Coordinates of C-alpha atoms in Angstrom, one line a residue:
Chain M
X887 CA 0.1 0.1 0.2
X888 CA 1.4 3.2 -1.0
X889 CA 1.3 6.0 1.7
X890 CA 1.2 8.7 -1.1
X891 CA -1.5 10.0 -3.1
X892 CA 0.5 13.1 -4.7
X893 CA 4.2 13.4 -4.7
X894 CA 5.1 17.0 -5.6
X895 CA 9.1 17.3 -7.4
X896 CA 10.5 20.5 -6.9
X897 CA 13.6 20.6 -9.4
X898 CA 13.3 18.8 -12.6
X899 CA 16.7 17.4 -13.8
X900 CA 17.8 14.2 -13.8
X901 CA 16.8 12.9 -10.8
X902 CA 13.0 14.2 -10.6
X903 CA 12.5 13.3 -14.4
X904 CA 13.7 9.9 -13.3
X905 CA 11.5 9.7 -10.3
X906 CA 8.6 10.5 -12.3
X907 CA 9.4 7.6 -15.4
X908 CA 9.9 5.0 -13.0
X909 CA 6.8 6.1 -10.7
X910 CA 4.5 5.5 -14.2
X911 CA 6.6 2.4 -14.9
X912 CA 5.8 1.3 -11.5
X913 CA 2.1 2.0 -11.8
X914 CA 1.4 3.8 -9.0
X915 CA -2.2 5.2 -7.9
X916 CA 0.0 8.4 -7.5
X917 CA -0.6 12.5 -8.8
X918 CA 3.2 13.7 -9.9
X919 CA 3.5 17.3 -9.6
X920 CA 6.5 19.2 -10.4
X921 CA 8.4 22.7 -10.6
X922 CA 11.4 24.0 -12.0
X923 CA 13.0 27.5 -11.4
X924 CA 12.8 28.3 -15.4
X925 CA 10.4 28.6 -17.8
X926 CA 12.3 26.5 -20.2
X927 CA 12.8 23.5 -18.2
X928 CA 8.8 23.5 -17.2
X929 CA 8.0 23.7 -20.6
X930 CA 10.7 20.6 -21.5
X931 CA 8.6 19.0 -18.8
X932 CA 5.7 19.6 -19.9
X933 CA 6.4 18.3 -23.4
X934 CA 8.4 15.3 -21.6
X935 CA 5.1 14.2 -19.9
X936 CA 6.6 14.4 -16.9
X937 CA 3.3 15.3 -14.3
X938 CA 0.8 18.4 -13.7
X939 CA 3.7 21.1 -14.1
X940 CA 3.0 24.2 -11.8
X941 CA 4.5 27.9 -11.9
X942 CA 5.4 27.9 -8.5
X943 CA 6.9 25.2 -6.1
X944 CA 4.1 26.1 -4.0
X945 CA 1.7 25.6 -6.7
X946 CA 2.9 22.0 -6.9
X947 CA 3.2 21.2 -3.6
X948 CA -0.3 21.9 -2.2
X949 CA -2.0 19.2 -1.2
X950 CA 1.1 16.7 -1.9
X951 CA 2.0 14.1 1.0
X952 CA 5.2 13.9 0.0
X953 CA 7.6 16.6 -1.7
X954 CA 11.1 15.8 -2.9
X955 CA 13.4 18.5 -3.2
X956 CA 15.9 17.8 -6.2
X957 CA 17.3 21.2 -6.8
X958 CA 21.2 21.3 -6.3
X959 CA 22.4 21.1 -2.2
X960 CA 23.0 24.8 -2.1
X961 CA 19.0 25.5 -3.5
X962 CA 17.6 23.6 -0.5
X963 CA 17.4 26.3 1.9
X964 CA 15.6 28.9 -0.7
X965 CA 13.2 26.4 -2.1
X966 CA 11.7 25.3 1.5
X967 CA 11.2 28.9 2.7
X968 CA 9.1 29.0 -0.1
X969 CA 7.2 26.4 0.0
X970 CA 7.0 26.0 4.0
X971 CA 3.3 28.0 4.3
X972 CA 2.1 25.9 1.4
X973 CA 3.0 22.4 2.6
X974 CA -0.1 20.1 4.2
X975 CA 0.2 18.8 7.8
X976 CA 0.9 15.3 8.1
X977 CA 2.9 15.5 4.4
X978 CA 6.8 14.5 4.2
X979 CA 9.6 16.7 2.9
X980 CA 12.4 14.7 1.7
X981 CA 15.3 15.7 -0.9
X982 CA 17.7 14.0 -3.4
X983 CA 21.0 16.0 -2.0
X984 CA 24.3 14.0 -2.1
X985 CA 24.9 15.8 1.2
X986 CA 23.1 15.3 4.1
X987 CA 25.0 16.9 7.3
X988 CA 24.4 20.4 5.3
X989 CA 20.7 20.1 4.1
X990 CA 19.5 18.8 7.2
X991 CA 20.7 22.2 9.1
X992 CA 19.3 24.4 6.1
X993 CA 15.8 22.7 6.3
X994 CA 15.2 21.6 9.7
X995 CA 14.7 25.2 11.2
X996 CA 12.4 26.1 8.4
X997 CA 10.2 23.1 8.6
X998 CA 6.6 23.6 9.7
X999 CA 4.9 22.4 12.7
X1000 CA 3.4 18.6 12.1
X1001 CA 5.4 18.1 8.6
X1002 CA 8.1 15.2 8.3
X1003 CA 11.5 15.7 7.3
X1004 CA 12.9 12.5 6.1
X1005 CA 16.2 13.2 3.8
X1006 CA 17.2 11.1 1.6
X1007 CA 20.0 10.5 -1.2
X1008 CA 19.5 8.2 -4.3
X1009 CA 23.1 6.6 -5.3
X1010 CA 22.1 6.9 -8.9
X1011 CA 22.9 9.3 -11.8
X1012 CA 24.5 9.5 -15.2
X1013 CA 27.1 12.7 -16.8
X1014 CA 23.8 14.1 -18.4
X1015 CA 21.4 16.5 -16.9
X1016 CA 18.4 17.9 -17.1
X1017 CA 14.4 16.2 -17.4
X1018 CA 15.2 15.0 -21.2
X1019 CA 18.0 13.1 -19.5
X1020 CA 15.9 10.8 -16.9
X1021 CA 14.9 7.4 -17.6
X1022 CA 12.8 4.9 -15.5
X1023 CA 15.2 2.3 -14.6
X1024 CA 17.7 4.6 -13.1
X1025 CA 17.4 3.6 -9.5
X1026 CA 17.4 -0.3 -10.4
X1027 CA 19.3 -2.2 -7.7
X1028 CA 21.0 1.2 -6.9
X1029 CA 20.7 2.0 -3.3
X1030 CA 18.9 5.0 -1.5
X1031 CA 20.2 6.1 1.3
X1032 CA 17.7 7.7 4.0
X1033 CA 19.4 10.0 6.8
X1034 CA 16.3 11.0 9.5
X1035 CA 17.2 12.9 12.2
X1036 CA 16.6 11.0 16.0
X1037 CA 13.0 12.3 16.5
X1038 CA 11.8 11.2 13.2
X1039 CA 8.4 9.6 13.2
X1040 CA 9.1 5.8 12.0
X1041 CA 5.9 5.4 10.5
X1042 CA 7.0 8.7 7.9
X1043 CA 10.6 6.5 7.4
X1044 CA 8.8 3.0 6.3
X1045 CA 6.5 4.7 3.9
X1046 CA 9.5 6.7 1.9
X1047 CA 11.5 3.4 2.0
X1048 CA 8.5 1.3 0.7
X1049 CA 8.4 4.5 -2.0
X1050 CA 12.1 4.1 -3.0
X1051 CA 11.6 0.5 -3.1
X1052 CA 8.6 0.8 -5.6
X1053 CA 10.8 2.7 -7.8
X1054 CA 13.5 0.2 -7.8
X1055 CA 16.0 0.8 -5.4
X1056 CA 17.3 -0.8 -2.2
X1057 CA 16.9 1.2 0.5
X1058 CA 19.4 1.9 4.0
X1059 CA 19.2 3.9 6.8
X1060 CA 22.2 5.7 8.3
X1061 CA 23.3 8.8 9.9
X1062 CA 23.8 12.0 8.1
X1063 CA 27.1 12.3 9.4
X1064 CA 28.3 9.2 8.6
X1065 CA 27.1 9.2 4.8
X1066 CA 28.7 12.1 3.8
X1067 CA 32.1 10.3 4.9
X1068 CA 31.2 7.7 2.8
X1069 CA 29.8 9.5 0.1
X1070 CA 33.3 11.6 0.6
X1071 CA 35.4 8.9 -0.4
X1072 CA 33.2 7.1 -3.1
X1073 CA 32.0 10.1 -5.1
X1074 CA 33.1 13.7 -3.9
X1075 CA 36.8 13.1 -4.0
X1076 CA 36.9 10.4 -7.2
X1077 CA 35.1 13.6 -8.9
X1078 CA 37.3 16.8 -7.6
X1079 CA 40.3 14.2 -8.7
X1080 CA 39.2 13.7 -12.5
X1081 CA 37.9 17.3 -12.6
X1082 CA 41.6 18.1 -11.9
X1083 CA 43.3 15.5 -14.5
X1084 CA 41.0 17.0 -17.0
X1085 CA 41.9 20.5 -16.3
X1086 CA 45.6 19.5 -16.5
X1087 CA 44.9 17.4 -19.7
X1088 CA 43.5 20.5 -21.2
X1089 CA 46.2 22.8 -19.9
X1090 CA 48.7 20.9 -21.7
X1091 CA 46.4 20.1 -24.9
X1092 CA 47.3 23.6 -25.8
X1093 CA 50.6 23.0 -26.2
X1094 CA 50.2 19.9 -28.5
X1095 CA 47.6 20.9 -30.6
X1096 CA 44.5 18.9 -29.0
X1097 CA 46.4 15.6 -29.4
X1098 CA 45.4 14.8 -25.8
X1099 CA 42.1 14.8 -26.6
X1100 CA 43.1 12.6 -29.9
X1101 CA 44.8 10.2 -27.9
X1102 CA 42.2 9.8 -25.1
X1103 CA 43.4 6.2 -23.9
X1104 CA 41.0 4.7 -21.5
X1105 CA 41.7 6.3 -18.1
X1106 CA 41.6 9.3 -19.2
X1107 CA 37.9 9.1 -21.2
X1108 CA 36.4 7.5 -17.6
X1109 CA 37.9 10.7 -16.1
X1110 CA 36.4 12.7 -18.9
X1111 CA 32.9 11.1 -18.5
X1112 CA 32.8 11.6 -14.6
X1113 CA 33.8 15.3 -15.1
X1114 CA 31.3 16.2 -17.4
X1115 CA 28.4 16.1 -14.7
X1116 CA 27.0 19.4 -13.8
X1117 CA 28.9 22.1 -12.9
X1118 CA 26.8 23.6 -10.5
X1119 CA 25.6 20.6 -8.5
X1120 CA 28.9 19.4 -7.8
X1121 CA 30.1 23.0 -6.3
X1122 CA 27.1 23.1 -3.8
X1123 CA 28.5 18.9 -2.9
X1124 CA 32.4 20.1 -2.3
X1125 CA 31.2 23.7 -0.4
X1126 CA 28.6 21.7 1.8
X1127 CA 30.7 18.8 2.3
X1128 CA 33.9 20.6 2.9
X1129 CA 35.2 18.4 6.2
X1130 CA 34.8 15.1 5.0
X1131 CA 35.9 16.2 1.3
X1132 CA 39.2 17.9 2.6
X1133 CA 39.7 15.0 5.2
X1134 CA 39.3 12.0 2.4
X1135 CA 41.6 14.6 0.1
X1136 CA 44.5 14.7 3.1
X1137 CA 44.0 10.9 3.1
X1138 CA 44.8 10.6 -1.0
X1139 CA 47.7 13.4 -1.2
X1140 CA 49.6 11.5 1.4
X1141 CA 49.4 8.0 -0.3
X1142 CA 49.7 9.6 -3.8
X1143 CA 52.8 11.3 -2.7
X1144 CA 54.2 7.8 -1.3
X1145 CA 53.5 6.2 -4.6
X1146 CA 55.4 9.5 -6.4
X1147 CA 58.3 8.5 -4.5
X1148 CA 58.3 5.3 -5.2
X1149 CA 58.3 5.8 -9.0
X1150 CA 61.3 8.7 -8.4
X1151 CA 63.2 6.0 -6.5
X1152 CA 62.4 3.4 -8.7
X1153 CA 60.5 1.1 -5.7
X1154 CA 59.2 -1.6 -8.2
X1155 CA 58.2 -4.0 -5.6
X1156 CA 56.1 -1.2 -3.5
X1157 CA 54.4 -0.2 -6.5
X1158 CA 53.3 -3.5 -7.7
X1159 CA 52.0 -4.7 -4.3
X1160 CA 49.6 -1.7 -3.9
X1161 CA 48.7 -2.4 -7.2
X1162 CA 47.8 -6.0 -6.6
X1163 CA 45.9 -4.6 -3.5
X1164 CA 43.6 -2.6 -5.1
X1165 CA 42.6 -5.2 -8.2
X1166 CA 41.6 -6.9 -5.1
X1167 CA 39.1 -4.3 -4.0
X1168 CA 37.5 -4.1 -7.5
X1169 CA 36.9 -8.0 -7.4
X1170 CA 35.0 -7.3 -3.9
X1171 CA 32.7 -4.5 -6.0
X1172 CA 32.0 -6.7 -8.3
X1173 CA 31.0 -9.1 -5.7
X1174 CA 28.6 -7.0 -4.1
X1175 CA 26.9 -6.3 -6.8
X1176 CA 27.3 -2.7 -8.0
X1177 CA 29.1 -3.7 -10.9
X1178 CA 29.9 -6.6 -13.5
X1179 CA 33.2 -7.8 -14.2
X1180 CA 32.5 -7.2 -18.1
X1181 CA 35.0 -5.1 -19.5
X1182 CA 33.8 -1.9 -21.0
X1183 CA 36.7 0.5 -21.3
X1184 CA 35.1 2.7 -24.0
X1185 CA 34.2 -0.8 -26.2
X1186 CA 32.0 -3.8 -25.1
X1187 CA 34.0 -7.0 -25.3
X1188 CA 33.1 -9.5 -27.9
X1189 CA 32.6 -13.2 -27.2
X1190 CA 35.6 -15.2 -29.1
X1191 CA 35.2 -17.2 -32.1
X1192 CA 34.8 -20.8 -31.1
X1193 CA 37.8 -23.1 -31.8
Chain P
X861 CA 49.3 -6.9 -50.4
X862 CA 50.0 -8.0 -46.6
X863 CA 53.8 -7.6 -46.8
X864 CA 54.0 -10.6 -43.7
X865 CA 53.3 -14.2 -43.5
X866 CA 54.2 -15.4 -40.7
X867 CA 53.6 -13.1 -37.4
X868 CA 55.4 -14.5 -33.9
X869 CA 53.7 -12.7 -31.0
X870 CA 56.1 -13.0 -27.6
X871 CA 53.6 -13.2 -24.7
X872 CA 50.2 -14.3 -24.7
X873 CA 48.2 -12.1 -22.6
X874 CA 45.2 -9.6 -24.0
X875 CA 46.6 -7.8 -26.8
X876 CA 48.4 -10.5 -28.0
X877 CA 45.5 -12.9 -28.1
X878 CA 43.3 -9.9 -29.5
X879 CA 45.8 -9.6 -32.2
X880 CA 45.2 -13.2 -33.1
X881 CA 42.0 -12.7 -33.1
X882 CA 41.8 -9.6 -35.3
X883 CA 43.9 -11.7 -37.9
X884 CA 41.9 -14.3 -38.1
X885 CA 38.5 -11.9 -38.6
X886 CA 40.2 -10.0 -41.3
X887 CA 41.2 -13.4 -43.2
X888 CA 44.7 -12.1 -43.3
X889 CA 46.9 -15.4 -45.3
X890 CA 49.3 -14.8 -42.5
X891 CA 50.5 -17.9 -40.0
X892 CA 50.5 -16.9 -36.4
X893 CA 53.0 -18.2 -34.0
X894 CA 53.4 -17.6 -30.5
X895 CA 55.3 -18.3 -27.1
X896 CA 54.5 -17.3 -23.1
X897 CA 56.7 -17.9 -20.4
X898 CA 54.8 -19.9 -18.7
X899 CA 53.5 -23.4 -19.2
X900 CA 49.6 -22.6 -18.4
X901 CA 49.7 -19.6 -20.6
X902 CA 50.6 -21.8 -23.4
X903 CA 48.4 -24.1 -22.5
X904 CA 45.7 -22.1 -22.4
X905 CA 46.6 -19.9 -26.1
X906 CA 46.5 -23.7 -27.9
X907 CA 43.2 -24.4 -26.4
X908 CA 41.6 -20.9 -27.4
X909 CA 43.5 -21.7 -31.2
X910 CA 45.9 -18.6 -31.0
X911 CA 47.8 -20.0 -32.9
X912 CA 51.3 -22.4 -33.3
X913 CA 52.6 -22.1 -30.0
X914 CA 56.3 -22.9 -29.2
X915 CA 58.0 -23.6 -25.9
X916 CA 60.7 -21.1 -26.7
X917 CA 60.6 -17.6 -27.7
X918 CA 63.3 -18.4 -30.5
X919 CA 61.1 -21.5 -31.7
X920 CA 58.4 -18.8 -32.1
X921 CA 60.6 -16.2 -34.3
X922 CA 62.1 -18.3 -36.6
X923 CA 61.4 -17.8 -40.2
X924 CA 58.9 -15.1 -38.8
X925 CA 59.0 -12.0 -40.9
X926 CA 57.0 -9.8 -37.6
X927 CA 57.9 -10.2 -34.6
X928 CA 55.6 -8.4 -32.0
X929 CA 56.9 -7.9 -28.4
X930 CA 53.9 -8.6 -25.9
X931 CA 55.0 -8.4 -22.6
X932 CA 55.4 -5.8 -20.1
X933 CA 58.0 -3.3 -21.1
X934 CA 60.2 -4.5 -18.1
X935 CA 60.4 -7.8 -19.8
X936 CA 61.4 -6.4 -23.5
X937 CA 64.8 -6.2 -22.7
X938 CA 65.3 -9.8 -21.6
X939 CA 63.2 -11.3 -24.5
X940 CA 65.1 -9.3 -27.0
X941 CA 68.2 -11.0 -25.8
X942 CA 66.5 -14.9 -26.4
X943 CA 65.3 -14.1 -29.9
X944 CA 68.1 -12.0 -31.5
X945 CA 70.1 -15.2 -32.6
X946 CA 66.6 -16.4 -34.2
X947 CA 65.7 -13.3 -35.9
X948 CA 65.7 -13.3 -39.2
X949 CA 67.3 -10.7 -41.8
X950 CA 65.1 -8.6 -42.8
X951 CA 62.2 -9.1 -40.5
X952 CA 60.8 -6.4 -38.3
X953 CA 60.3 -6.5 -34.9
X954 CA 57.6 -4.4 -32.8
X955 CA 56.3 -4.5 -29.8
X956 CA 52.7 -3.0 -27.5
X957 CA 54.9 -1.1 -24.9
X958 CA 53.0 1.7 -23.1
X959 CA 56.0 3.5 -23.0
X960 CA 58.1 3.9 -26.1
X961 CA 61.5 5.7 -24.8
X962 CA 62.6 3.3 -22.6
X963 CA 62.2 0.3 -24.5
X964 CA 63.7 1.8 -27.6
X965 CA 66.5 2.2 -25.5
X966 CA 66.7 -1.2 -24.1
X967 CA 65.7 -2.5 -27.6
X968 CA 68.2 -1.6 -30.1
X969 CA 71.6 -2.1 -28.8
X970 CA 70.4 -6.0 -29.1
X971 CA 69.1 -5.9 -32.8
X972 CA 70.9 -7.8 -35.2
X973 CA 72.3 -6.4 -38.1
X974 CA 69.8 -6.4 -41.0
X975 CA 66.4 -6.3 -38.8
X976 CA 64.3 -3.5 -38.9
X977 CA 62.9 -2.1 -35.5
X978 CA 59.4 -0.3 -35.5
X979 CA 58.1 0.2 -32.1
X980 CA 54.2 0.5 -31.9
X981 CA 51.6 1.2 -28.8
X982 CA 47.6 0.3 -30.0
X983 CA 46.0 2.4 -27.5
X984 CA 43.4 -0.1 -26.6
X985 CA 42.8 -2.3 -23.5
X986 CA 40.4 -3.5 -20.8
X987 CA 41.4 -4.1 -17.3
X988 CA 41.2 -7.9 -17.6
X989 CA 44.4 -9.4 -18.7
X990 CA 45.5 -13.1 -19.9
X991 CA 45.1 -14.6 -23.3
X992 CA 41.0 -15.6 -22.6
X993 CA 40.8 -11.8 -22.4
X994 CA 41.3 -11.3 -25.8
X995 CA 38.6 -10.6 -28.5
X996 CA 39.1 -9.2 -32.5
X997 CA 37.5 -6.3 -32.3
X998 CA 39.6 -4.5 -29.4
X999 CA 41.7 -2.4 -32.1
X1000 CA 38.6 -1.4 -33.9
X1001 CA 38.7 2.7 -34.8
X1002 CA 41.3 2.6 -32.1
X1003 CA 44.9 4.8 -32.4
X1004 CA 48.3 2.5 -32.9
X1005 CA 50.9 4.7 -32.4
X1006 CA 54.2 3.8 -34.2
X1007 CA 57.4 5.3 -33.3
X1008 CA 60.2 4.6 -35.4
X1009 CA 63.5 5.9 -34.9
X1010 CA 64.7 8.5 -37.7
X1011 CA 67.0 6.3 -39.4
X1012 CA 63.8 3.2 -40.1
X1013 CA 63.3 1.8 -43.3
X1014 CA 60.0 3.7 -44.4
X1015 CA 58.9 0.6 -46.0
X1016 CA 59.1 -1.6 -42.9
X1017 CA 57.2 1.3 -41.2
X1018 CA 54.3 1.2 -44.2
X1019 CA 53.9 -2.7 -43.8
X1020 CA 53.3 -2.4 -40.3
X1021 CA 51.3 0.4 -40.7
X1022 CA 49.0 -1.5 -42.8
X1023 CA 48.9 -4.7 -40.5
X1024 CA 47.6 -2.8 -37.7
X1025 CA 45.3 -1.0 -40.3
X1026 CA 44.1 -4.4 -41.4
X1027 CA 43.3 -5.3 -37.3
X1028 CA 41.1 -2.3 -37.4
X1029 CA 43.2 0.6 -35.8
X1030 CA 43.9 4.0 -37.3
X1031 CA 47.7 4.5 -37.5
X1032 CA 49.6 7.6 -36.2
X1033 CA 53.9 8.2 -36.2
X1034 CA 55.4 10.5 -33.9
X1035 CA 58.3 10.7 -31.3
X1036 CA 58.9 8.5 -29.2
X1037 CA 59.5 11.2 -26.2
X1038 CA 56.0 13.1 -27.3
X1039 CA 54.2 9.8 -27.2
X1040 CA 55.9 9.0 -23.7
X1041 CA 54.4 12.7 -22.6
X1042 CA 51.3 12.6 -24.2
X1043 CA 50.5 8.7 -22.8
X1044 CA 51.4 10.5 -19.5
X1045 CA 48.7 12.6 -19.5
X1046 CA 45.9 10.6 -21.0
X1047 CA 46.5 7.3 -19.5
X1048 CA 49.3 6.5 -16.7
X1049 CA 49.0 9.5 -14.2
X1050 CA 44.9 9.1 -14.3
X1051 CA 45.9 4.9 -13.6
X1052 CA 47.9 6.1 -10.9
X1053 CA 45.6 8.3 -9.5
X1054 CA 42.7 5.9 -9.7
X1055 CA 45.1 3.1 -7.8
X1056 CA 45.7 5.9 -4.9
X1057 CA 41.8 6.7 -4.7
X1058 CA 41.1 2.8 -4.2
X1059 CA 43.8 2.3 -1.7
X1060 CA 42.3 5.1 0.1
X1061 CA 39.0 4.1 0.2
X1062 CA 40.7 0.9 1.4
X1063 CA 42.3 1.9 4.3
X1064 CA 39.0 3.7 5.2
X1065 CA 36.5 0.5 4.5
X1066 CA 38.0 -1.1 7.4
X1067 CA 36.7 1.2 9.7
X1068 CA 33.5 1.2 8.3
X1069 CA 32.8 -2.5 7.4
X1070 CA 33.1 -2.5 3.6
X1071 CA 30.4 0.3 3.2
X1072 CA 32.5 1.9 0.8
X1073 CA 32.4 -1.0 -1.4
X1074 CA 28.5 -1.7 -0.8
X1075 CA 27.8 2.1 -1.8
X1076 CA 30.4 2.6 -4.2
X1077 CA 28.5 5.4 -6.5
X1078 CA 29.1 6.6 -9.9
X1079 CA 32.7 8.2 -9.6
X1080 CA 34.6 5.4 -7.6
X1081 CA 33.2 2.5 -9.6
X1082 CA 34.9 3.7 -12.5
X1083 CA 38.3 4.5 -10.7
X1084 CA 38.4 0.9 -9.3
X1085 CA 37.6 -0.3 -13.0
X1086 CA 40.8 1.4 -14.0
X1087 CA 43.0 0.2 -11.0
X1088 CA 42.0 -2.8 -11.6
X1089 CA 44.4 -3.4 -14.7
X1090 CA 47.5 -5.6 -14.6
X1091 CA 50.0 -4.5 -11.7
X1092 CA 52.7 -6.0 -13.4
X1093 CA 52.1 -4.2 -16.6
X1094 CA 51.5 -0.8 -14.7
X1095 CA 55.0 -1.1 -12.1
X1096 CA 56.5 -1.2 -15.6
X1097 CA 55.1 1.6 -17.1
X1098 CA 55.7 4.0 -14.4
X1099 CA 59.0 3.4 -13.7
X1100 CA 60.0 3.4 -17.4
X1101 CA 58.3 6.4 -18.1
X1102 CA 59.4 8.4 -14.8
X1103 CA 60.1 11.6 -16.2
X1104 CA 57.0 12.1 -18.0
X1105 CA 54.8 10.9 -15.2
X1106 CA 56.2 12.9 -12.2
X1107 CA 56.4 16.2 -14.7
X1108 CA 52.2 15.5 -15.2
X1109 CA 51.6 14.2 -11.3
X1110 CA 53.4 17.6 -10.3
X1111 CA 50.7 19.8 -12.3
X1112 CA 48.1 17.7 -11.2
X1113 CA 48.9 18.0 -7.5
X1114 CA 49.1 22.1 -8.1
X1115 CA 45.4 22.0 -9.6
X1116 CA 44.5 19.9 -6.8
X1117 CA 45.8 22.1 -4.6
X1118 CA 44.1 25.2 -5.8
X1119 CA 41.1 23.4 -5.8
X1120 CA 41.2 22.3 -2.5
X1121 CA 41.8 25.7 -1.6
X1122 CA 38.8 26.9 -3.1
X1123 CA 36.7 24.3 -1.2
X1124 CA 38.5 25.5 2.2
X1125 CA 37.9 29.4 1.3
X1126 CA 34.0 28.5 0.1
X1127 CA 35.2 30.2 -3.2
X1128 CA 31.8 28.4 -5.2
X1129 CA 32.7 30.8 -8.2
X1130 CA 36.3 29.2 -8.7
X1131 CA 35.1 25.6 -8.5
X1132 CA 31.6 26.3 -11.0
X1133 CA 34.4 28.2 -13.6
X1134 CA 36.4 25.1 -13.2
X1135 CA 33.9 22.2 -13.6
X1136 CA 31.9 24.5 -16.5
X1137 CA 35.5 24.1 -18.5
X1138 CA 36.0 20.5 -17.8
X1139 CA 32.4 19.6 -19.3
X1140 CA 33.5 21.7 -21.9
X1141 CA 36.7 19.2 -22.8
X1142 CA 34.6 15.8 -22.2
X1143 CA 32.2 17.5 -25.9
X1144 CA 35.7 17.9 -27.0
X1145 CA 36.5 14.0 -26.9
X1146 CA 33.0 13.0 -28.1
X1147 CA 33.5 15.1 -30.9
X1148 CA 36.6 13.0 -31.9
X1149 CA 35.2 9.7 -31.9
X1150 CA 37.1 8.2 -28.8
X1151 CA 33.4 7.8 -26.8
X1152 CA 29.9 8.6 -27.2
X1153 CA 27.4 10.8 -25.7
X1154 CA 25.6 7.8 -24.1
X1155 CA 25.7 7.5 -20.2
X1156 CA 27.0 4.4 -19.0
X1157 CA 27.4 5.3 -15.3
X1158 CA 27.5 1.6 -14.2
X1159 CA 24.0 1.4 -16.3
X1160 CA 22.7 1.9 -19.5
X1161 CA 20.2 4.6 -20.8
X1162 CA 16.7 3.4 -21.5
X1163 CA 14.6 5.5 -24.0
X1164 CA 12.0 7.4 -22.1
X1165 CA 8.5 6.1 -22.9
X1166 CA 6.7 8.0 -25.2
X1167 CA 3.9 10.7 -24.1

């Protein structure tokens, strides 16, 4: 039994669009409403049939029993101020931000009496953004992490959990601070590093007349894919998960300097041992079901011909 | 007209196996011979039907008019010593090493009179290794860079170029030193960084009981894929492309520190401008035909349902 009959999506990018597609795919008896800041995005969302699109955020949330904030982390507080007066008592507010501690700090003070707040973060996405980038299968078998503050009504948490499961996701509940540390290492710092490497290559490519782009071998292609993600979203992630990002970055540079030193000194055993250990970690990720063993370094493997 | 009738592959990993499959796919009138150091690999290569597998490297190259060294960069000199007495006058020796300067320095002094030497590097691979990992389409539309020393017979270069084109690759000729710099930025340093990040995550995962692996979101999955590549091959790459790797690593840490500082100071404009620039570079890589725009952050995009 779905607890919600009317779901409002504020912000209509890749995630909100995919939520709308996934609701329809699941056949949930739910009316989807939505709002985006810019008129062009609202027009596109209407054209894509993502739901009942309103010109104001307050209009979209009126009567909704679930409101999901799908805007960049830095825009959450502003949106919350706008919708607070229109929220129904008993409704649940959630979000999809990649950082949870700062979002909770920004939103809780603005929450009207009698409205539940269950922060969430679906660990899913592509490097594309905008309503046209969404698709129904985005959350299938991905984790959606909920980080409800300790005093949250357990029934509100359970209802949101059932909603995400209906969309194809696996749900896990954890502490917001812990979420932010785990995400710093699995997502935020890797993105920052990819951005940096692509920037370095760009500086060099000016010298070598685009050869860097022409010969973008495997490693670099994967980096550019990561570094193509939405700039505003990632700016907000780093500004709002500053502490954990700087902590993990510190560990990263420490380890990088140790490898750099091994290269300089010609310490092959150190390098090989390190690389052997990381190969084993990859195996762990495949076993955890978060990826497959199939190679896709820019090209799918073909079955070898018989004989 | 293929210039070669007998092609010897020394070392029978992913690349050699893919060369053998691609020769067969192209229907080249060529006998493939091969040798691997370990008996188990030779057995597997026989089982896979990769060619006429010999128990010694000298046996495999006897009578061959093209010999391709497909061993890790650090093993090239040892193999060359072994095969030098068995090489035919007029034959061409090539290789597939990811570093060219040090391979040339190691091999040239060992080259018998009358044998051509055309170093090569196909920019293709997956994170898998061993003869079973090979497939015929690996080189399709990928670059193969040849770095012949200035005094090389142009006919030997042209013949090898035609060979790689028959295997599906695009061929480019450049200076070895330049190759090593371009590869440092497009491949070697990105790999080192991916290895480092995976190592950092591993240290942390011991504390958080494998959560890092469980929640491996997009960015980190791509890193582990890269970091799963063959440890011995990569050790040799870094030891043999030391100068360019350390040069690019220096630029990388400089830029990373600038971004780290922007995060610490809360300079959102710096971050957004940087991320916007890298997004444009990604577009350049798609335009250069080295990748597609399709999102594959661990999952393929589904077409949105109509309406």
